[in-house]
GROMACS .gro file of C-alpha atoms in nm:
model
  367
    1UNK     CA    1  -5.697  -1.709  -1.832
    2UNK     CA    2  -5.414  -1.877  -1.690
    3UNK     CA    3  -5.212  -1.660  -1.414
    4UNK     CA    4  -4.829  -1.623  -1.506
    5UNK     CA    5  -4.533  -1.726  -1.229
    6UNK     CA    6  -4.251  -1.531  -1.195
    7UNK     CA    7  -3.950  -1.703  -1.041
    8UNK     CA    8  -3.638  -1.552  -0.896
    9UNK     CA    9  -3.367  -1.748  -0.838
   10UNK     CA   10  -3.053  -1.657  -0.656
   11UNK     CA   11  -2.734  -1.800  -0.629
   12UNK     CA   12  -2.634  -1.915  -0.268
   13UNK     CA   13  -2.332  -2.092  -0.131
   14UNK     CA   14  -2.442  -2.392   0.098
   15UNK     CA   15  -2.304  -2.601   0.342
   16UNK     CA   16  -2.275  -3.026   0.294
   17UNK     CA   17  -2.626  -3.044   0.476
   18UNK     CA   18  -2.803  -2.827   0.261
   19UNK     CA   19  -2.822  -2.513   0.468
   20UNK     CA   20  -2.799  -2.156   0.311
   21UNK     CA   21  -2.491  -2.008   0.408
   22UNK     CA   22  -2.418  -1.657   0.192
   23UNK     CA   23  -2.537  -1.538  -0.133
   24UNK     CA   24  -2.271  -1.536  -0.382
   25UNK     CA   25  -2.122  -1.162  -0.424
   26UNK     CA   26  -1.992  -1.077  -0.783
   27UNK     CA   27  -1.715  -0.808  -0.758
   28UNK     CA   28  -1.510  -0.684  -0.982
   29UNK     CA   29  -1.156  -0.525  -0.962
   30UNK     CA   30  -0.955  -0.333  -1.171
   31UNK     CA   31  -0.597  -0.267  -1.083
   32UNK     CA   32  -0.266  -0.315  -1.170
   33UNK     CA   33  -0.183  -0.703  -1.140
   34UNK     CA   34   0.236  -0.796  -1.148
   35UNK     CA   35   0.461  -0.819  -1.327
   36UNK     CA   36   0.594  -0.586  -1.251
   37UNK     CA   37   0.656  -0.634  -0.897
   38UNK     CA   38   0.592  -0.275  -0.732
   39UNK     CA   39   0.413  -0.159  -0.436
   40UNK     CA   40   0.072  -0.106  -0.608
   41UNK     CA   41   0.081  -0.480  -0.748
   42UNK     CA   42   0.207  -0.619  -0.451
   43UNK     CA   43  -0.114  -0.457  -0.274
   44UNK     CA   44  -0.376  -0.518  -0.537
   45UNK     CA   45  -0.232  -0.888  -0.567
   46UNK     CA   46  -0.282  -0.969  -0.181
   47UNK     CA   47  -0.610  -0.826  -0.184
   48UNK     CA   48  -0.698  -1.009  -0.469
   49UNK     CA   49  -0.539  -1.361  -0.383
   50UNK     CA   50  -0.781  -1.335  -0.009
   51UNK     CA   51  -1.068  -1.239  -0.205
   52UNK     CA   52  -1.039  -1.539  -0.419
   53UNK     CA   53  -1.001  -1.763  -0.082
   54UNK     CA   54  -1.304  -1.668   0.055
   55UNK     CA   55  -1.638  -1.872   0.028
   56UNK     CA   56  -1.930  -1.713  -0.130
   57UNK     CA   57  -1.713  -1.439  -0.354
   58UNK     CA   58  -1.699  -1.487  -0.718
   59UNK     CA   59  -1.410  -1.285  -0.840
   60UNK     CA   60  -1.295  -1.123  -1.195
   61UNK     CA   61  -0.973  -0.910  -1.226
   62UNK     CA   62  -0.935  -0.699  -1.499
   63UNK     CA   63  -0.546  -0.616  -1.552
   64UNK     CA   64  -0.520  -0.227  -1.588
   65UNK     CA   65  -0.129  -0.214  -1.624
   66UNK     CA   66   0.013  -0.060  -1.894
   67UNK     CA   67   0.212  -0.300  -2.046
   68UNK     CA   68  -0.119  -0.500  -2.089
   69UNK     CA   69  -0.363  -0.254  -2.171
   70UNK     CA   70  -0.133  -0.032  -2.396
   71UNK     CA   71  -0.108   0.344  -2.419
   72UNK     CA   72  -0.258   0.379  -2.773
   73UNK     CA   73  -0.612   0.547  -2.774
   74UNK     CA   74  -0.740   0.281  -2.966
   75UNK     CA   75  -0.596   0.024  -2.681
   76UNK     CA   76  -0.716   0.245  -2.422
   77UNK     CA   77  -1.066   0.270  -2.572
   78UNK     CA   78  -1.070  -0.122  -2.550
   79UNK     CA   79  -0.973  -0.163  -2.199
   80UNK     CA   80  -1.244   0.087  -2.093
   81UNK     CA   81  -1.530  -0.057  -2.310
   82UNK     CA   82  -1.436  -0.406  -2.153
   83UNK     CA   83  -1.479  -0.267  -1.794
   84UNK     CA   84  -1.843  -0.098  -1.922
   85UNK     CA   85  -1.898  -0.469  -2.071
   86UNK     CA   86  -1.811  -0.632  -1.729
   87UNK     CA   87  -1.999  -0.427  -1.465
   88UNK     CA   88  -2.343  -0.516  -1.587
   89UNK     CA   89  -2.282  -0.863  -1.491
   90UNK     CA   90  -2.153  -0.820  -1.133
   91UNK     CA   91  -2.309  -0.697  -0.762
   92UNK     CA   92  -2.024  -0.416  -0.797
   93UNK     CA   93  -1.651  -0.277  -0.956
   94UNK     CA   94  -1.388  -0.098  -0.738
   95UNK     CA   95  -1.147   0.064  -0.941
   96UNK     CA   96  -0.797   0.044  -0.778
   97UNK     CA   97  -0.550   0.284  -0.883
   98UNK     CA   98  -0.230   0.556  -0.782
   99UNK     CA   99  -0.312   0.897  -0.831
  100UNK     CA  100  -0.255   0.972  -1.190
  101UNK     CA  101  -0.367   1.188  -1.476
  102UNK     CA  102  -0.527   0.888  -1.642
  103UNK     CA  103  -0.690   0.824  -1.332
  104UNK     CA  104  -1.037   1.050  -1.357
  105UNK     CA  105  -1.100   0.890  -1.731
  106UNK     CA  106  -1.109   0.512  -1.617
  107UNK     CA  107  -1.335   0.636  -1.295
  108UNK     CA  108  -1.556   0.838  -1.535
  109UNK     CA  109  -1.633   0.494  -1.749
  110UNK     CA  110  -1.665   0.276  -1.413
  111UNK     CA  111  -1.897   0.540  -1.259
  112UNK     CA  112  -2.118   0.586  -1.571
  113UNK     CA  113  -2.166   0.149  -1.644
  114UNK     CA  114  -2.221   0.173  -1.256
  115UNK     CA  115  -2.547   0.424  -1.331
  116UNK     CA  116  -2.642   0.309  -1.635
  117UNK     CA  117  -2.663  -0.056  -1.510
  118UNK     CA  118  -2.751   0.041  -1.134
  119UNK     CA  119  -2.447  -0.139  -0.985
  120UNK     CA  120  -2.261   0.036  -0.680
  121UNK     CA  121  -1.902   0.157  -0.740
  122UNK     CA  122  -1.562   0.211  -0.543
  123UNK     CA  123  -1.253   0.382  -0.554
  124UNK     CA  124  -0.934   0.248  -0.405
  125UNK     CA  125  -0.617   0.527  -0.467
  126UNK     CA  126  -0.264   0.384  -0.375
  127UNK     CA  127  -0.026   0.599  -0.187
  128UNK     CA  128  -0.094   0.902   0.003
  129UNK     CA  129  -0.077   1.172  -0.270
  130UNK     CA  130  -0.470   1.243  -0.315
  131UNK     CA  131  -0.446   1.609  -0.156
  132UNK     CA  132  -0.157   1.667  -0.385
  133UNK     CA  133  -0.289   1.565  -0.661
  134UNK     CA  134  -0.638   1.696  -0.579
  135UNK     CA  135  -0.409   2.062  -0.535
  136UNK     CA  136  -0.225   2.041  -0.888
  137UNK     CA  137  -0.525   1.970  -1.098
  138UNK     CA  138  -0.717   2.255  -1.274
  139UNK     CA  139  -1.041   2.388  -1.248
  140UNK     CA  140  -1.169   2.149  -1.504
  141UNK     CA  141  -0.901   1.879  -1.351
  142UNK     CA  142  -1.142   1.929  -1.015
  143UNK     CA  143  -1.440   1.921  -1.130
  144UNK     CA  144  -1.368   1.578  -1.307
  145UNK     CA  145  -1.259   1.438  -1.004
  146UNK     CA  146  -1.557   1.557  -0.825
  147UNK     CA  147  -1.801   1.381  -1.059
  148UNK     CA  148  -1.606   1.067  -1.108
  149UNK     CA  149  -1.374   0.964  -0.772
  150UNK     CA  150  -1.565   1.171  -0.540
  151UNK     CA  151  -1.915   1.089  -0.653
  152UNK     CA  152  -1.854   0.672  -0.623
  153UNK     CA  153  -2.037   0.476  -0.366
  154UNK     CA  154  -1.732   0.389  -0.152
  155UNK     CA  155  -1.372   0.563  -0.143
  156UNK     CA  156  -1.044   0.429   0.007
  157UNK     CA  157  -0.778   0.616   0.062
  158UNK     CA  158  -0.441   0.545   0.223
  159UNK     CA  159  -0.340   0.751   0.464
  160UNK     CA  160  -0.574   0.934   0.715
  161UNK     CA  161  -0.434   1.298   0.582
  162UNK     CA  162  -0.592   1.167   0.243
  163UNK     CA  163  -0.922   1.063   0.430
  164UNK     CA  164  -0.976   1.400   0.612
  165UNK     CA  165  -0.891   1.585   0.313
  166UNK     CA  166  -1.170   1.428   0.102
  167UNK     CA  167  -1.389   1.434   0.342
  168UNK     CA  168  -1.419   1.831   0.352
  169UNK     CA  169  -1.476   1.752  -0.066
  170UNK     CA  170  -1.779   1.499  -0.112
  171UNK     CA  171  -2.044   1.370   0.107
  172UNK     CA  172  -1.988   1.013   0.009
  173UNK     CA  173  -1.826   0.774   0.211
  174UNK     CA  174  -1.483   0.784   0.292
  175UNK     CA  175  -1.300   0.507   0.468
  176UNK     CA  176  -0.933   0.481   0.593
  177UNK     CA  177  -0.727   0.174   0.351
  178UNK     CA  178  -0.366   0.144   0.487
  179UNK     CA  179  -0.144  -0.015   0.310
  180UNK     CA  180  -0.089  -0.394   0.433
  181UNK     CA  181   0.141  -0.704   0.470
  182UNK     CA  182   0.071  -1.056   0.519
  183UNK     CA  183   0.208  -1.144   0.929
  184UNK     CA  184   0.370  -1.421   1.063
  185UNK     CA  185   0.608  -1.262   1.307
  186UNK     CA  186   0.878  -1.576   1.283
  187UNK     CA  187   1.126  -1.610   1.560
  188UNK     CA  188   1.459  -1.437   1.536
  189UNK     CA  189   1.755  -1.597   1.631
  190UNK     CA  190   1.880  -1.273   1.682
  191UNK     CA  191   1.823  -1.052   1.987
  192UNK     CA  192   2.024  -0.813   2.189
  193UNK     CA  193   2.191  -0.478   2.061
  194UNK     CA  194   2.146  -0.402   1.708
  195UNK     CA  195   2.482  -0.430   1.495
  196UNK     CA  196   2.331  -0.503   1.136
  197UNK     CA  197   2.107  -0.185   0.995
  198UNK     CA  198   1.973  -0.220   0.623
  199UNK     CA  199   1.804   0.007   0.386
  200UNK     CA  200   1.601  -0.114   0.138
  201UNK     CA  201   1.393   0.092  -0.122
  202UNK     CA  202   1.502   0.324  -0.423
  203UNK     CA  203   1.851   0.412  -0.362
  204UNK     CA  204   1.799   0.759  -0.500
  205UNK     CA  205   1.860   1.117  -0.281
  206UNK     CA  206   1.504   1.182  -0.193
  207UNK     CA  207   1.539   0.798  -0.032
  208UNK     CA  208   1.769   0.937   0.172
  209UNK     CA  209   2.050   0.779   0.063
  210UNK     CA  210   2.258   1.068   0.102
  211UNK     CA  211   2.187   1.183   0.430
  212UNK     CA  212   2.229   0.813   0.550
  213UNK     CA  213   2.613   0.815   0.398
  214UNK     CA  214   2.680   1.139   0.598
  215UNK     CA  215   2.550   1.022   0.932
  216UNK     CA  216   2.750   0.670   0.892
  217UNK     CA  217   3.118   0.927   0.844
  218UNK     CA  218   3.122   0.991   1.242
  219UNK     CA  219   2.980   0.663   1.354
  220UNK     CA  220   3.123   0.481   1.631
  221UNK     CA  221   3.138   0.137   1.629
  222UNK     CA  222   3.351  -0.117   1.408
  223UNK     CA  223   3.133  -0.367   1.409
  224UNK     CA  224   2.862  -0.183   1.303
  225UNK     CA  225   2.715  -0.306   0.905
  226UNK     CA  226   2.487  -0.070   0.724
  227UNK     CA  227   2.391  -0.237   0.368
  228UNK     CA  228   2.216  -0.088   0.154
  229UNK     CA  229   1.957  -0.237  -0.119
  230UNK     CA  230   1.813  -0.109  -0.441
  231UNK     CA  231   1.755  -0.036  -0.803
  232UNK     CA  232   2.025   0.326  -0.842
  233UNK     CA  233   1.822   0.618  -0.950
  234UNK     CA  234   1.783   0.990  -1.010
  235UNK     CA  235   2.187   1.024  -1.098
  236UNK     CA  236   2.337   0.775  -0.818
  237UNK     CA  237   2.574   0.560  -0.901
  238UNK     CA  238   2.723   0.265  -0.715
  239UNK     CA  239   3.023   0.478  -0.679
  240UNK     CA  240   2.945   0.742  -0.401
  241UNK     CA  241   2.946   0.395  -0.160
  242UNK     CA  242   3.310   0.418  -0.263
  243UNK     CA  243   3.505   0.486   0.093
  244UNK     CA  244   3.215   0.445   0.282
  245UNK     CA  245   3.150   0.223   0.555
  246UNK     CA  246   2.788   0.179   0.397
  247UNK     CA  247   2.815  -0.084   0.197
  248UNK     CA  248   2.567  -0.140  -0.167
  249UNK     CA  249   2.483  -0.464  -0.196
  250UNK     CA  250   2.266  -0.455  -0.526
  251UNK     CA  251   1.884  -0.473  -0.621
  252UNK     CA  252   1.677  -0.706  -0.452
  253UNK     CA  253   1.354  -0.897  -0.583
  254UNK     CA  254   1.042  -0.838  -0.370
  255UNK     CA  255   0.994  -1.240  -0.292
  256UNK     CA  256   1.368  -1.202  -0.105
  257UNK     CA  257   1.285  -0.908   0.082
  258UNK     CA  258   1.163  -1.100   0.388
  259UNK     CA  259   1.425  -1.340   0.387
  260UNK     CA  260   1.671  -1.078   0.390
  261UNK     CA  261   1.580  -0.877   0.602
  262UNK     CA  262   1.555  -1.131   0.883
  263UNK     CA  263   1.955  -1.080   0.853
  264UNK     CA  264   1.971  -0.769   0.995
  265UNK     CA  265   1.834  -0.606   1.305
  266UNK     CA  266   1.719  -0.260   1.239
  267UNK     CA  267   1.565  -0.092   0.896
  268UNK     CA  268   1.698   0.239   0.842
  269UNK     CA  269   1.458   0.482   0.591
  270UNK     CA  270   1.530   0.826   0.679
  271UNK     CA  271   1.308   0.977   0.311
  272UNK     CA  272   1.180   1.240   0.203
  273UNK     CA  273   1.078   1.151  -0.082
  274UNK     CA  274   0.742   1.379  -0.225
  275UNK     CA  275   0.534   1.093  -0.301
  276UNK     CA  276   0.557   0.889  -0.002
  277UNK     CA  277   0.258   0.740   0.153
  278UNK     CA  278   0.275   0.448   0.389
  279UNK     CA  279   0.605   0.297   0.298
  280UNK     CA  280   0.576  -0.126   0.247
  281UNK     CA  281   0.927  -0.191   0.348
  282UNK     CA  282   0.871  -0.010   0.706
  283UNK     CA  283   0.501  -0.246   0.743
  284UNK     CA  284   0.744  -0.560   0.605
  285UNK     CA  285   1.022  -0.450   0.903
  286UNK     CA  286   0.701  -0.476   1.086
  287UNK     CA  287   0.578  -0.821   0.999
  288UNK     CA  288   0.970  -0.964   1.087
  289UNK     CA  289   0.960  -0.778   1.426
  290UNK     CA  290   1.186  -0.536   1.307
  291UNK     CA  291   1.269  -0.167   1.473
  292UNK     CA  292   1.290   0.111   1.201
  293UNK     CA  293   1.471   0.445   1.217
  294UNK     CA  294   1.270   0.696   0.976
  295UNK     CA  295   1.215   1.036   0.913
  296UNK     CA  296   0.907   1.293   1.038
  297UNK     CA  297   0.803   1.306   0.651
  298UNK     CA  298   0.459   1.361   0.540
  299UNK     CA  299   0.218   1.052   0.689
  300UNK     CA  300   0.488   0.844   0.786
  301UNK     CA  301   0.403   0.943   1.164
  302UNK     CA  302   0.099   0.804   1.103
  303UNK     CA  303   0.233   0.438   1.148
  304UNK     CA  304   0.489   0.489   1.371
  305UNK     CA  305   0.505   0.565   1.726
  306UNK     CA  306   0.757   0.565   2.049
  307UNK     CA  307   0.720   0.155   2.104
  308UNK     CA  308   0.798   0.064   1.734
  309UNK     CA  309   1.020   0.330   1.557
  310UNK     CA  310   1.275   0.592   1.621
  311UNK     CA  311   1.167   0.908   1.396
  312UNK     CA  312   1.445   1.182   1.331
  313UNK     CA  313   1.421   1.511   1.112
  314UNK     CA  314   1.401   1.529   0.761
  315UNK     CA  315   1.757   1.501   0.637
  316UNK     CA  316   1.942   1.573   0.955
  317UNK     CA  317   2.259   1.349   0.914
  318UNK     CA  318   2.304   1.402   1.311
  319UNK     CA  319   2.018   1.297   1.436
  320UNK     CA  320   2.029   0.986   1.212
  321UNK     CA  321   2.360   0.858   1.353
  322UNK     CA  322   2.272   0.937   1.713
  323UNK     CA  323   1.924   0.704   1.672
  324UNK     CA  324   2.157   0.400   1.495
  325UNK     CA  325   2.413   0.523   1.783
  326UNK     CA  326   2.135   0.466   2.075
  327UNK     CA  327   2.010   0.092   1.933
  328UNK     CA  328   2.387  -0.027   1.906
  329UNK     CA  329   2.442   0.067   2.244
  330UNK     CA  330   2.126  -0.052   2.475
  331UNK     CA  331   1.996  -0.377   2.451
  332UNK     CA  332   1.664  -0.328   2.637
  333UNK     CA  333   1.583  -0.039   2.400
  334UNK     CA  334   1.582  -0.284   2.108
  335UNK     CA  335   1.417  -0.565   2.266
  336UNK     CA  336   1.150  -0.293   2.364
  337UNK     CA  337   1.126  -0.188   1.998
  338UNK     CA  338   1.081  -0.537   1.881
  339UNK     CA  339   0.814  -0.618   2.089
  340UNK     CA  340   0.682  -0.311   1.957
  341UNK     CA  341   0.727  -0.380   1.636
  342UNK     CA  342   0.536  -0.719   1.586
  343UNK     CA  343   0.270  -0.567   1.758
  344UNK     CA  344   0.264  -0.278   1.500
  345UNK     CA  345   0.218  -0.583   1.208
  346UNK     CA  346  -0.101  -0.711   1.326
  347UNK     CA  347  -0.254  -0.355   1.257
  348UNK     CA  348  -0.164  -0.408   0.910
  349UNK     CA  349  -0.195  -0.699   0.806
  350UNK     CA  350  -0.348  -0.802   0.500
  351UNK     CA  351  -0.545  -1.028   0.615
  352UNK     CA  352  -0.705  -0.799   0.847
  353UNK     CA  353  -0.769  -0.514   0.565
  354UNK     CA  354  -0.879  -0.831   0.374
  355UNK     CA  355  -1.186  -0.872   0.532
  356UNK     CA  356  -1.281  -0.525   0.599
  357UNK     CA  357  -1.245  -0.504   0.228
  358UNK     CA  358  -1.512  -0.734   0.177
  359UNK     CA  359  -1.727  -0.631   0.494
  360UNK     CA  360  -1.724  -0.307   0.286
  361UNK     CA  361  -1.885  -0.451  -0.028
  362UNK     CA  362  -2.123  -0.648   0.140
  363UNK     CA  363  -2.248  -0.358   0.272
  364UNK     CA  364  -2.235  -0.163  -0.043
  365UNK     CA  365  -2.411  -0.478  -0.254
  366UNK     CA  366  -2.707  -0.534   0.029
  367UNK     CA  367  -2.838  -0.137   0.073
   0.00000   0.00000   0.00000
């Protein structure tokens, strides 16, 4: 009787001469791809656009924003059966999603597909909300989150708080994700004092917007600018800039953002807003060399220090002015805080995160 073969064959990226280079990881994603253009799809879309650059990654999205998946159950009962469809045909799915209540049910179907067809799993949540959210759930709310989130091969959270919080909560990995900017550091034509300041994020009270109009009534300087850009929320109106020497200048599209702010010399984001993680605009300031002024709010402190930032109390109108007061007035200071700054970007930039990214799943696909 004839003895049967079994061959294996695996799929290899090679170089011209022939040589075996990598095998070919399959991953697949699901997160929140733009439009809209919003922190979470600005994040999910770099990561995806330097997956898709690299050499021996074979990548497949699947779109989990709203507007494309809908919010009927029979819509929602589609998108999930497509991501049980999907897994069983790649090395491994990370789910990548903000800390909502629909959260724990797209985790539950990515975690079961990942036992069912033995395929490792992540999570990846966006901001830095996970204790709080991990605090307002119920019993049952827990417990869900234990067995979905918490029981996946590979977590990444945002902020460190969030790290060292779920650490004391599962024994599966846990690994610091920051959020991240692509860095080229251009060169400014303009050094010396600081005269231009801009804000630019939701131009709402828990912004900061507020405390920022009180602190610019006793400022000295004439020549000082403070411009403010933003989509008006929570009640605000373009009318409390009236008789103010902060000036609104409008929303602004995320693809000007770095152009603009290379007009100006300091960012000013003195928030306290609940949900804040690591905000983008203070990691874009970064990436343009920019000095911020921000608040001591929640994990903010976390990527800001004495050689990049100046941080004031939480809505302390005082101590705001004084900080925008002590970069008008000495030269070195800012020049010091530049150099600071653009040495701040290269912690985060996306292309760094990038590849520990995908040093991550090549370690979760080869164990």
């Amino acid at each position: 009787m004839a003895g049967r073969v079994t061959v294996f064959v695996m799929c290899c990226v090679c170089d011209p001469d022939g040589m075996q280079l990598r095998q070919t990881m399959k991953l697949l994603l699901v997160g929140p791809k733009s439009p809209p253009v919003g922190g979470t799809t600005v994040l999910f879309d770099q990561l995806c656009a330097y997956l898709e650059g690299q050499d021996g990654v074979d990548l497949t999205v699947i779109n989990s924003s709203p507007h494309v998946v809908g919010r009927t159950p029979v819509a929602i009962a589609r998108f999930l059966a497509r991501i049980f469809a999907q897994i069983r045909h790649h090395d491994a799915c990370v789910l990548h999603a903000s800390c909502t209540s629909k959260m724990p049910m797209v985790m539950v179907a990515v975690r079961l597909a990942s036992l069912l067809f033995g395929k490792p799993c992540g999570f990846r949540a966006f901001g830095g909300s996970f204790p709080v959210f991990w605090q307002a759930r119920s019993a049952a709310g827990r417990w869900l989150l234990a067995r979905s989130v918490l029981r996946a091969d590979q977590v990444f959270l945002e902020t460190r708080e969030s790290v060292a919080f779920a650490k004391g909560l599962t024994t599966t990995r846990v690994d610091w994700f920051p959020n991240s900017r692509p860095v080229s550091l251009p060169v400014h034509s303009r050094w010396g004092a600081a005269r231009r300041f801009v804000f630019i994020s939701h131009v709402k009270p828990s912004k900061g917007v507020l405390v920022l109009l009180e602190a610019a009534k006793a400022l000295k300087g004439d020549d000082v600018v403070i411009d403010v850009y933003g989509p008006l929320q929570d009640g605000l109106t373009e009318a409390v800039f009236q008789d103010s020497r902060v000036t609104y200048c409008g929303e602004l599209a995320a693809s000007a953002v770095s152009d603009t702010l290379r007009h100006y010399d300091v960012l000013l984001l003195p928030t306290f807003y609940p949900g804040e993680g690591y905000p983008g605009i203070i990691l874009e300031a970064y990436a343009e060399a920019m000095p911020v002024i921000t608040t001591d709010w929640r994990c903010i402190p976390e990527i800001t220090n004495d050689d990049c930032a100046i941080v004031v109390p939480v809505q302390d109108a005082q101590a705001l002015r004084e900080a925008i007061e002590a970069l008008v007035n000495d030269q070195v200071y800012v020049e010091e805080l530049r150099l600071g700054a653009a040495k701040q970007a290269k912690a985060f930039s996306s292309d760094v995160w990038g590849e520990y990214f995908l040093t991550r799943m090549r370690a979760l696909v080869s164990r």
